[in-house]
Coordinates of C-alpha atoms in Angstrom, one line a residue:
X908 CA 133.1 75.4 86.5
X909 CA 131.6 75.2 90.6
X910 CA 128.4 76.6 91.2
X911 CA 128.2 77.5 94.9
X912 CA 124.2 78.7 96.1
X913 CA 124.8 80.7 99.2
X914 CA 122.4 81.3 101.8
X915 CA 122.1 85.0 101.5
X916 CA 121.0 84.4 98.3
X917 CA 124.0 84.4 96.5
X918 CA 126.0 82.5 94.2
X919 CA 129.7 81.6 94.0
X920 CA 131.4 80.5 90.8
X921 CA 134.5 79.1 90.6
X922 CA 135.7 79.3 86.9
X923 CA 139.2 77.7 85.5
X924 CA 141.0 80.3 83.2
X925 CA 141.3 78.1 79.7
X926 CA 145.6 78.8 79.7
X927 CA 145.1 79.5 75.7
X928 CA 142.5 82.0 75.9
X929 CA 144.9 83.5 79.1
X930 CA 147.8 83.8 76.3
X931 CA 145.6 85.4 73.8
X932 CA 143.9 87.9 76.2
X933 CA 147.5 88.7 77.3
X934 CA 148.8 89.5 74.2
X935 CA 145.8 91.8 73.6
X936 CA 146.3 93.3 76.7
X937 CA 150.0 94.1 75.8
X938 CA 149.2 95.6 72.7
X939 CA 146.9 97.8 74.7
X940 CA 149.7 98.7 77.1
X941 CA 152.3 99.2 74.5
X942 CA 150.3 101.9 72.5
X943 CA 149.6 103.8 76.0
X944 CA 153.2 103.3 77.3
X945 CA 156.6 105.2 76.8
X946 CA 158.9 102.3 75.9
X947 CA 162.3 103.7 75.5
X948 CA 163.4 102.4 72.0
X949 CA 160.1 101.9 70.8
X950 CA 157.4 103.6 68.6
X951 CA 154.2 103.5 71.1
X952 CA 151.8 100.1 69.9
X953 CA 155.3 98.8 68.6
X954 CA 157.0 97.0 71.1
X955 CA 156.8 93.6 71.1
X956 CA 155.3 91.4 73.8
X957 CA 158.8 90.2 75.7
X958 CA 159.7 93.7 76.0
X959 CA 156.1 95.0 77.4
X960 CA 156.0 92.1 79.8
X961 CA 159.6 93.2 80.5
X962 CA 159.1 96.9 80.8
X963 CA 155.8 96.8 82.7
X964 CA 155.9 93.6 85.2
X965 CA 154.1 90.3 84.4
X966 CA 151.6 90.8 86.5
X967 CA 150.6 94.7 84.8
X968 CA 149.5 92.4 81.7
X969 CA 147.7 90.1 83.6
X970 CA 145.7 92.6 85.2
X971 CA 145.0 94.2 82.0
X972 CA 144.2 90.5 80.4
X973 CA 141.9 89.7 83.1
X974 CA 139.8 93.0 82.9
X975 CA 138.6 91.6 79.7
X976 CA 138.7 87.9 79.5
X977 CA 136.9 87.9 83.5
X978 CA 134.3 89.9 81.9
X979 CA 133.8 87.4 78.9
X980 CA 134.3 84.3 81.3
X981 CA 131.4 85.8 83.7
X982 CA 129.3 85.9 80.8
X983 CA 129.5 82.7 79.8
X984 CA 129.6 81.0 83.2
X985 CA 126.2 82.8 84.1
X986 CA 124.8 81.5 80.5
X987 CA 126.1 77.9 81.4
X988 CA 124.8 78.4 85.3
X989 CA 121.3 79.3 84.4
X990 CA 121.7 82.6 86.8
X991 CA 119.9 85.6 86.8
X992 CA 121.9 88.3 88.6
X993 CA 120.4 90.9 90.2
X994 CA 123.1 93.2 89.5
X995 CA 126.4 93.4 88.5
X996 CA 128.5 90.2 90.0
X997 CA 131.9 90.8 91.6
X998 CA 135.5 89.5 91.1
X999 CA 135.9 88.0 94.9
X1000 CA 138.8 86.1 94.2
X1001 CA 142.0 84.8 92.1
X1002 CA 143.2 82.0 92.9
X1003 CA 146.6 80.5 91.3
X1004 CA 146.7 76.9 92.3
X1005 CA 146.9 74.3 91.0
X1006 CA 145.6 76.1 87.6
X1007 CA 144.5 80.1 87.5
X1008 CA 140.7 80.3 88.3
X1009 CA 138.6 83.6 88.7
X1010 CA 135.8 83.2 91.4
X1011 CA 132.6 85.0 91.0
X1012 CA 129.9 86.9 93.3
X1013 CA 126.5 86.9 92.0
X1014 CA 123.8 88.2 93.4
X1015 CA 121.2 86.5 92.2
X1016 CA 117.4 87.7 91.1
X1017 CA 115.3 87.3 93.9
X1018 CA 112.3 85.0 93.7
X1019 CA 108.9 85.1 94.8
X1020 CA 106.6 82.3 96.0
X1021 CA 102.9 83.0 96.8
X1022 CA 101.4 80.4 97.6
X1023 CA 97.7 80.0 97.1
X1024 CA 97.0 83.4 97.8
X1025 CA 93.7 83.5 96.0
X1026 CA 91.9 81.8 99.1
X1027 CA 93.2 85.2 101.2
X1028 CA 90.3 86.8 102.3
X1029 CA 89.1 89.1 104.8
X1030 CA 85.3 91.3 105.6
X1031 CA 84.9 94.2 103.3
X1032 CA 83.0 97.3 105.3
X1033 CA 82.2 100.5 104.0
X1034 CA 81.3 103.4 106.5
X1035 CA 78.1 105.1 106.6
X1036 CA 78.1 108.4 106.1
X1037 CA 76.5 110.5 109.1
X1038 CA 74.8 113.9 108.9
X1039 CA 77.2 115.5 111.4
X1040 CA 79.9 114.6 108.7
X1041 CA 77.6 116.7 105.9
X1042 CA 77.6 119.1 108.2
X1043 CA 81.2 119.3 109.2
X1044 CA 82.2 119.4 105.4
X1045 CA 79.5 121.8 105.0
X1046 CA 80.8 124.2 107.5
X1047 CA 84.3 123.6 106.1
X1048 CA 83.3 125.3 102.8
X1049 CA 82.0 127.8 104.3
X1050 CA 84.8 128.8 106.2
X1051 CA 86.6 128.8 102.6
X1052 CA 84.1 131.2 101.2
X1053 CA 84.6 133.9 104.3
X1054 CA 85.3 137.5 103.5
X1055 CA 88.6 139.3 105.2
X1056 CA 87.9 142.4 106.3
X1057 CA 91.4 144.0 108.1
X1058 CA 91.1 145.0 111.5
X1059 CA 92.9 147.7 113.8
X1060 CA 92.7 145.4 117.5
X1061 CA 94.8 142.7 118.8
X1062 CA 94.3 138.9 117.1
X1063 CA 91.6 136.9 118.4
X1064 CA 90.6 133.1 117.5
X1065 CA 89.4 132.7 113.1
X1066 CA 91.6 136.0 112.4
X1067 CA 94.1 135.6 109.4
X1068 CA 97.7 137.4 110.8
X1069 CA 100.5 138.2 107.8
X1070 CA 103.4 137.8 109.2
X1071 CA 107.5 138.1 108.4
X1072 CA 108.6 134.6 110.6
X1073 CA 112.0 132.7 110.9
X1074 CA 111.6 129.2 113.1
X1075 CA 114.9 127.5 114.1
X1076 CA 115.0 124.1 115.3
X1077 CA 115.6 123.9 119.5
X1078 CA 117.6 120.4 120.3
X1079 CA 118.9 120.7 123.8
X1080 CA 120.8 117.8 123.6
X1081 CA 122.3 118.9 120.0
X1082 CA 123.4 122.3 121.9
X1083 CA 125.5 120.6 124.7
X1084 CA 127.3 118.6 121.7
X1085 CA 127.4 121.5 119.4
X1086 CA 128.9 123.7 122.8
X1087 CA 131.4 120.9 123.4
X1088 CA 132.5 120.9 119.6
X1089 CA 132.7 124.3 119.8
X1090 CA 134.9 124.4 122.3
X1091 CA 137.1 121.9 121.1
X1092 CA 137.5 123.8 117.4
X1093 CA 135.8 127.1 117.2
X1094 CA 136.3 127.5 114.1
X1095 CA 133.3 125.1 113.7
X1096 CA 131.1 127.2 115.9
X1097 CA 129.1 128.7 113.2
X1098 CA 129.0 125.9 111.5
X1099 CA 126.9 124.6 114.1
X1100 CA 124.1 126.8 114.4
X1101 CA 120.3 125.6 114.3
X1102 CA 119.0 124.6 111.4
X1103 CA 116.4 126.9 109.6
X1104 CA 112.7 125.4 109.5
X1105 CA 110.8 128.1 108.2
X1106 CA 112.2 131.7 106.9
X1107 CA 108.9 133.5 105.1
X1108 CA 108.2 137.4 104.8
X1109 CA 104.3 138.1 104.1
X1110 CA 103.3 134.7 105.4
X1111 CA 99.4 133.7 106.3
X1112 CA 98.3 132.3 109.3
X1113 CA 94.9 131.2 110.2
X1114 CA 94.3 131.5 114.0
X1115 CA 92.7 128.2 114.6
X1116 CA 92.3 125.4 117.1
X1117 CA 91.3 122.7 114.8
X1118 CA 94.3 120.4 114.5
X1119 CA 93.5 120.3 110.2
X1120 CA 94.1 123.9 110.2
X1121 CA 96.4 124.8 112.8
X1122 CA 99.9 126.3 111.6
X1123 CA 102.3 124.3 114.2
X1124 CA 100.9 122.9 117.9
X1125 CA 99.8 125.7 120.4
X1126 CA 101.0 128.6 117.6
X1127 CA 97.3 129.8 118.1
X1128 CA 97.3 129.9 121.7
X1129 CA 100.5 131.9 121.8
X1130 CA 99.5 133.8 118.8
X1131 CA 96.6 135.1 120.3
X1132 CA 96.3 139.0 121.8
X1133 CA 99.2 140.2 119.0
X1134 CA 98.9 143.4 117.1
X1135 CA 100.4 145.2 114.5
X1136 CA 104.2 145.7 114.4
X1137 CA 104.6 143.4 117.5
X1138 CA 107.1 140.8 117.5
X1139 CA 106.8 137.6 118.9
X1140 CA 109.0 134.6 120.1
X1141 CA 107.6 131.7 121.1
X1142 CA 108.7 127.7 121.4
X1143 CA 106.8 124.9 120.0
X1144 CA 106.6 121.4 120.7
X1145 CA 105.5 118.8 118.1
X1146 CA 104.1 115.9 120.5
X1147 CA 106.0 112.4 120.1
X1148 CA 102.8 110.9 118.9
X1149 CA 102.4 113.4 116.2
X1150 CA 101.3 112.2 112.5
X1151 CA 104.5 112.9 110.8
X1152 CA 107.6 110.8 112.5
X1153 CA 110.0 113.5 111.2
X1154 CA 108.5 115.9 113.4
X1155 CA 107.4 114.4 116.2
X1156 CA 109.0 115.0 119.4
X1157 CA 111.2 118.2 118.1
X1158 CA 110.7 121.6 119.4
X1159 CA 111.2 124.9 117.4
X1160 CA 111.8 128.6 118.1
X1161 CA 109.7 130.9 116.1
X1162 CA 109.8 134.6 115.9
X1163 CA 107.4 136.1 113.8
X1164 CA 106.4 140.0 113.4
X1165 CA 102.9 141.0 112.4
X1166 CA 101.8 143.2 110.3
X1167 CA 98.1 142.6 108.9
X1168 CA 95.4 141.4 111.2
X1169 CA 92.2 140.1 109.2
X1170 CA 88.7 139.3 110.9
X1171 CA 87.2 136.8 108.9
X1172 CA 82.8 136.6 108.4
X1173 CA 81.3 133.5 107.4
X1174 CA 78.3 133.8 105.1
X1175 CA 74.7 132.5 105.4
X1176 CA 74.0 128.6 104.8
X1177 CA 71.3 129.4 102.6
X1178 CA 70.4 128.9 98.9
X1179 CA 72.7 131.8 97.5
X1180 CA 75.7 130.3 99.0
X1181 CA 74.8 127.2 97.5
X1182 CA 74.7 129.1 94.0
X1183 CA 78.1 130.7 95.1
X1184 CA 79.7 127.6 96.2
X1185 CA 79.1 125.5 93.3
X1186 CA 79.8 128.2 90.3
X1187 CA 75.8 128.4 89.9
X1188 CA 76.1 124.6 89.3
X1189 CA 73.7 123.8 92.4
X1190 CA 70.1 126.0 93.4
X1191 CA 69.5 125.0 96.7
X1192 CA 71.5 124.7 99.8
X1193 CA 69.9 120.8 99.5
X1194 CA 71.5 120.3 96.5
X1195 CA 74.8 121.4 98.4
X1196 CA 74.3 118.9 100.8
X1197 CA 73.4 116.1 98.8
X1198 CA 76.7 116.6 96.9
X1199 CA 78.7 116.7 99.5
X1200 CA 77.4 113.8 101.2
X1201 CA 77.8 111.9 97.9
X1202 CA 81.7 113.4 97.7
X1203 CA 81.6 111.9 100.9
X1204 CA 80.9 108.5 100.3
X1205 CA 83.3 108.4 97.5
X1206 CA 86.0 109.2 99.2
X1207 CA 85.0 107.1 102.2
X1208 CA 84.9 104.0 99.2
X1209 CA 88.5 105.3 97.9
X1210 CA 90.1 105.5 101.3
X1211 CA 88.2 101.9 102.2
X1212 CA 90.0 100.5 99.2
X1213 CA 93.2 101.4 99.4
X1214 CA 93.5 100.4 103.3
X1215 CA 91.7 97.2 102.4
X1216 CA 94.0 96.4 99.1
X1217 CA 96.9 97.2 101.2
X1218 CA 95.7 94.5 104.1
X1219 CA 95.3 92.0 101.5
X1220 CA 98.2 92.8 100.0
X1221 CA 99.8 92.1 103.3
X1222 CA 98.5 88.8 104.3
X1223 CA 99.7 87.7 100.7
X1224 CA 103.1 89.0 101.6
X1225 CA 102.9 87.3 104.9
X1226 CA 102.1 84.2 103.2
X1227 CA 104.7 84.3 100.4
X1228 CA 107.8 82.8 100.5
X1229 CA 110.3 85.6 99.2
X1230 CA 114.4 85.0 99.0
X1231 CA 116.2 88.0 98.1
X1232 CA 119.8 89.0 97.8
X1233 CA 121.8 91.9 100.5
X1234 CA 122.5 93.5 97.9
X1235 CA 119.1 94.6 97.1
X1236 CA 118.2 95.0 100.5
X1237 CA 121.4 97.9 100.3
X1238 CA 119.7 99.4 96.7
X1239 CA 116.2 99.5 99.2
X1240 CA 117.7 101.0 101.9
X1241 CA 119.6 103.7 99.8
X1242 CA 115.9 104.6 98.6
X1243 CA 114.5 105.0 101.7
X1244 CA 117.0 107.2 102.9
X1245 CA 117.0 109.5 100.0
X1246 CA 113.1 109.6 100.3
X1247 CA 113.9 110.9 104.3
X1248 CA 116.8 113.1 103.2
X1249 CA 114.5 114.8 100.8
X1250 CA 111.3 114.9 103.2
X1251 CA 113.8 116.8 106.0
X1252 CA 114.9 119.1 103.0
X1253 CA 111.6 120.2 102.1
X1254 CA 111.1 121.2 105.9
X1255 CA 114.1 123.4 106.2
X1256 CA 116.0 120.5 107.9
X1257 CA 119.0 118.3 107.0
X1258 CA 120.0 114.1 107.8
X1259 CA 122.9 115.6 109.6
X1260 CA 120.7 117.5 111.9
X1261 CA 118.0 114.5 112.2
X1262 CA 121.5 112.1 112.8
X1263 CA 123.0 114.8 115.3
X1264 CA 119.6 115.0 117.2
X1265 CA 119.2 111.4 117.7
X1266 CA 122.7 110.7 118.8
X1267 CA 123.5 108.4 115.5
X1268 CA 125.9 108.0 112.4
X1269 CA 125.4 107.1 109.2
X1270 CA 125.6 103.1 110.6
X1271 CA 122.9 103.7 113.4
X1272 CA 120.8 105.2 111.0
X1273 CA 120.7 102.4 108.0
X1274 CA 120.2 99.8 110.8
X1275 CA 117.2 102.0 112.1
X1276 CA 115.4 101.6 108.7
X1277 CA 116.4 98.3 107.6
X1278 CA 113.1 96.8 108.5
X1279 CA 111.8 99.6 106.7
X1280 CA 113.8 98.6 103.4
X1281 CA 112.7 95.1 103.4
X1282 CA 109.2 95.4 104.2
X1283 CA 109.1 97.4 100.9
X1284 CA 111.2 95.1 99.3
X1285 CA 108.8 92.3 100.2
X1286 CA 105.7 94.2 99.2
X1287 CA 107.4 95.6 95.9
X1288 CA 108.8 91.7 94.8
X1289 CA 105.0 90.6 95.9
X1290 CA 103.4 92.8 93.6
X1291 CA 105.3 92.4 90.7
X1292 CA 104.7 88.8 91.1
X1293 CA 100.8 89.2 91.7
X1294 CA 100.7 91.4 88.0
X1295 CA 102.9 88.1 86.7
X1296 CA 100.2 85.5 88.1
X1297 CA 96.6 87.5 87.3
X1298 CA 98.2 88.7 84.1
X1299 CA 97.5 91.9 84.8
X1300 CA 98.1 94.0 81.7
X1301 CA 97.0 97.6 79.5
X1302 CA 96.5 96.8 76.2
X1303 CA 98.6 99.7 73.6
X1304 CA 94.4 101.0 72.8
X1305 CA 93.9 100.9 76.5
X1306 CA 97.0 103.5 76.8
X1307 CA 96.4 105.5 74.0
X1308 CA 92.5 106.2 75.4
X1309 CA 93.6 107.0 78.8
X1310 CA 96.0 109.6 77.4
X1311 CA 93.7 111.0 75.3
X1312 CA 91.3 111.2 78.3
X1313 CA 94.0 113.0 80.2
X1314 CA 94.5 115.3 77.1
X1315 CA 90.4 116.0 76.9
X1316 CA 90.5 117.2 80.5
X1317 CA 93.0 119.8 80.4
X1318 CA 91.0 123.4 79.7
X1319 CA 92.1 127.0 79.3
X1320 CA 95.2 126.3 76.9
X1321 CA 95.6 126.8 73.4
X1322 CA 96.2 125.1 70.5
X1323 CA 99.9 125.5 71.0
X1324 CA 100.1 124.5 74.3
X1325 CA 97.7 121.5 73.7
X1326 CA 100.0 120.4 70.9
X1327 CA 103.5 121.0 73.6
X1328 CA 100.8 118.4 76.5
X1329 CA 100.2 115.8 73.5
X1330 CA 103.8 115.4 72.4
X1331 CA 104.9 115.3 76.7
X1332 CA 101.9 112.8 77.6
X1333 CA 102.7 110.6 74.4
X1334 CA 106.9 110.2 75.1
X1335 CA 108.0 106.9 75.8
X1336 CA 108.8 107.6 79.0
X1337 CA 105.1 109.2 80.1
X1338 CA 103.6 106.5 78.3
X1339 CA 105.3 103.9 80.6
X1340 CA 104.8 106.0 83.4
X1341 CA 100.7 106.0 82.7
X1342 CA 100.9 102.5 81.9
X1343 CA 102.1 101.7 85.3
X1344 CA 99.7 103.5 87.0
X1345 CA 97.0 101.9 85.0
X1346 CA 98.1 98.0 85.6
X1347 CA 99.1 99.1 89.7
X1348 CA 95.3 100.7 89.6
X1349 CA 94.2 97.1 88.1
X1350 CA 96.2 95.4 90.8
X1351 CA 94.3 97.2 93.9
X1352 CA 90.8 96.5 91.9
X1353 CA 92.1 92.7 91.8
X1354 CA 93.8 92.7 95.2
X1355 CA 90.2 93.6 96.5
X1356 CA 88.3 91.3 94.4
X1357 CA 90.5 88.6 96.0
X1358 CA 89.7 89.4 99.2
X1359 CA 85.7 89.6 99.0
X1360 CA 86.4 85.9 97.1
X1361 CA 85.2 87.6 93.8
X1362 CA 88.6 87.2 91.5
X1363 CA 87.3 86.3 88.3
X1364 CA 88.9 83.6 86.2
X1365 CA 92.5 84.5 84.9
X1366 CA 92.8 85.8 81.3
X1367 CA 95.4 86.1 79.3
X1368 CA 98.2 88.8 79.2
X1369 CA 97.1 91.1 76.5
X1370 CA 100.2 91.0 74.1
X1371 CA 99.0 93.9 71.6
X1372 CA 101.7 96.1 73.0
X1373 CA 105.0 96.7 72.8
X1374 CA 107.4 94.4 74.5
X1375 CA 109.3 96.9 76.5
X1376 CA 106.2 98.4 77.8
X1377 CA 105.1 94.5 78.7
X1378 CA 108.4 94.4 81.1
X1379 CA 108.0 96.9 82.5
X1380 CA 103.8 96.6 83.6
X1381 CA 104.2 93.2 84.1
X1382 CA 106.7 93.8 87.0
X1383 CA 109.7 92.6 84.7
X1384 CA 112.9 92.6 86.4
X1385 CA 115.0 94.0 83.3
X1386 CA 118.0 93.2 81.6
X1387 CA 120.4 91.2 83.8
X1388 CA 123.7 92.6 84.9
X1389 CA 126.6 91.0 82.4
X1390 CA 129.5 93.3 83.6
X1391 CA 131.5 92.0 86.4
X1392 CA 133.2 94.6 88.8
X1393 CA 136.0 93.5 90.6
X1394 CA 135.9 93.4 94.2
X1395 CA 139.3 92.1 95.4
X1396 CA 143.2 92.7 95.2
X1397 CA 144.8 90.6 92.7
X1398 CA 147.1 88.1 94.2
X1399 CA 149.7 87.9 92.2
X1400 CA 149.6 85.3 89.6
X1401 CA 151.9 83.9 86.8
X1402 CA 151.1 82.5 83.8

């Protein structure tokens, strides 16, 4: 056998087809064939091997040989290699001369160095918490706590409108194509026509100019002076810096119709909305504040963690030396665009639309998020191999008291329906789920503790629990691929 290591992360193997084992597998296989075959004379599975060969072509049985003995020759060649495939190898090539050999593509499991990223580090800041935040939050609950009263006058900035609205998407550019299309097969036409982005009878809209509570950019200011039974058309622009790439720089036509306008009064900031506010939990409107301001700082510490786990986590990944195969890079990339498939769904829009807007096919559009792909990649192979190296693990008591913490904190069900969460929280599959959350939870805590030079000493992987849940939370990579898929058109061979 040749073992080939490829640049691209792959491995070539060249394996010599043992001639007796090649006779055996092609008897088998003409066994096979007899008993699915019509052979004139014959009772099917009866005829014998001459006649199949004769009946079917030499090189049928060889194919049919090869099926099986290739698999049990990859096998063994990846035993006797050392390899760990990714996934499934492929059948690239037969070759005839001087002997039969059967060459092999493997991807192979990627590998991960990381280099001494324990001496990483980088200044750890938390914000201060201001009073004109407190305030802000505090004025943010109390617009939550307003009373609606309907009004019979046009809308004016803080009313509530219910509305019936239908909002299209307005491409220009995908017009002129879709024209041109149209006029080239009209029976395509309506085919064509915008896609839907919102449809919604009954629908609530707050008439506001803060950009956290806006419906779509400038909907307010074109919103504004409507009354009852009115309907409206209006365009709207989503600015090409806007938050969420998938709407950024696309324009929408929205019709809506009103038919409820509310005014909306904000109650006193005084120690009965602090009563109010907290379910009689708090007395004073000090109380209120203090609370908030403490809600404050926690999330201020969570959102400081996570930015500052995910830098470390970078410069580790920057650091590491990471070789993976395409073919992963391909699984990645699939991801992704499933993930951006399914975000465009959920807005009332389609890839096709997205790919039609942007002037791209299918091609364009995988080369536009490759980087995308590997940078997760990278980060994904990084972390598994960070849980590996700090033996980061949840012991099986660790799990079960977490669950039963999430159990405890579910109210208002009964004793059925606690019974129907205990049996879903406790299947194999939730428990793995959990787990992982748990040992990726550990993995920010120790990502951080890297980073302020605080990582304690390393301790050893907890193995209390189950094996399959140890894979899996200590970033296993599974069971390697042992199939081999063929890849290639059989040359044909004699034997």
């Amino acid at each position: 056998m040749q073992v080939e290591h490829l640049d691209n992360h792959t491995a070539r193997l060249t394996v010599e087809v043992p001639q007796d084992r090649l006779n055996a597998a092609m008897q088998r296989a003409a066994k096979r064939i007899a008993a699915k075959v019509n052979i004139p004379g014959f009772r099917k599975g009866k005829a014998p091997y001459a006649v199949v060969v004769n009946y079917v072509g030499q090189q049928a049985v060889m194919d049919e040989a090869l099926e099986d003995l290739g698999n049990e020759l990859y096998r063994e060649s990846l035993k006797a290699a050392a390899l760990e495939p990714y996934t499934t190898g492929s059948l690239e090539d037969i070759k005839t001369e001087p002997t039969l050999q059967l060459v092999f593509s493997v991807p192979k499991a990627p590998e991960v160095d990381l280099g001494n990223y324990r001496q990483v580090r980088h200044e750890y800041i938390l914000p201060v918490i201001t009073e004109e935040q407190v305030q802000e939050l505090l004025e943010e609950l109390r617009e939550r706590h307003a009373e609606e009263i309907q009004v019979e006058r046009p809308a004016e900035l803080g009313d509530v409108i219910t509305v019936d609205i239908l909002g299209k998407a307005a491409h220009p550019q995908a017009e002129k194509q879709v024209d041109a299309a149209a006029e080239a097969a009209p029976e395509q036409e309506a085919a064509s026509e915008p896609e839907t982005f919102i449809k919604e009878t009954d629908f609530r809209i707050l008439l506001s100019t803060n950009p956290k509570h806006e419906f779509m950019p400038s909907f307010t200011e074109k919103a504004l002076g409507v009354v009852v039974g009115e309907t409206r058309t209006v365009t709207l622009a989503y600015p090409e810096d806007y938050k969420d790439a998938h709407l950024a720089g696309h324009t929408f036509d929205v019709t809506f119709t009103v038919k409820q306008i509310k005014a909306r009064q904000l109650p006193e900031l005084d120690d009965a909305f602090a009563k109010r506010a907290s379910n009689n939990s708090l007395q004073t409107l000090a109380d209120l504040q203090a609370r908030l301001r403490s809600n404050l700082e926690s999330e201020a510490k969570q959102k400081v963690d996570e930015l500052y786990a995910d830098l470390i986590l970078e410069k580790i990944v920057e650091g590491a030396s990471i070789r993976y195969p395409e073919a992963m890079v391909e699984d990645y990339l699939d991801d992704v665009l499933k993930e951006l498939e399914d975000n465009l769904r959920q807005r009332g829009l389609s890839l096709s639309t997205l790919m039609q807007v942007q002037g791209k096919d299918k091609a364009a559009l995988r080369a536009e998020y490759r980087e995308t792909a590997i940078n997760r990649l990278k980060r994904n192979l990084v972390m598994q191999a960070l849980i590996r190296a700090e033996r980061i693990s949840v012991s099986a008591d660790e799990l079960d008291a977490h669950i039963d913490e999430m159990l405890d904190s579910i109210g208002g069900v009964d004793a059925k329906q606690a019974e129907t969460f205990r049996r879903m929280f406790r299947s194999e599959a939730n428990r793995r789920n959990v787990g992982l959350r748990l040992v990726l939870d550990r993995l920010k805590e120790r990502l951080i503790a890297i980073g302020r030079g605080e990582a304690p000493e390393l301790a050893a992987v907890d193995l209390s629990m189950p094996v399959a849940e140890q894979q899996i939370l200590l970033g296993s990579q599974g069971a390697a691929a042992s199939e081999v898929s063929e890849s290639t058109d059989k040359p044909e061979a004699s034997a």
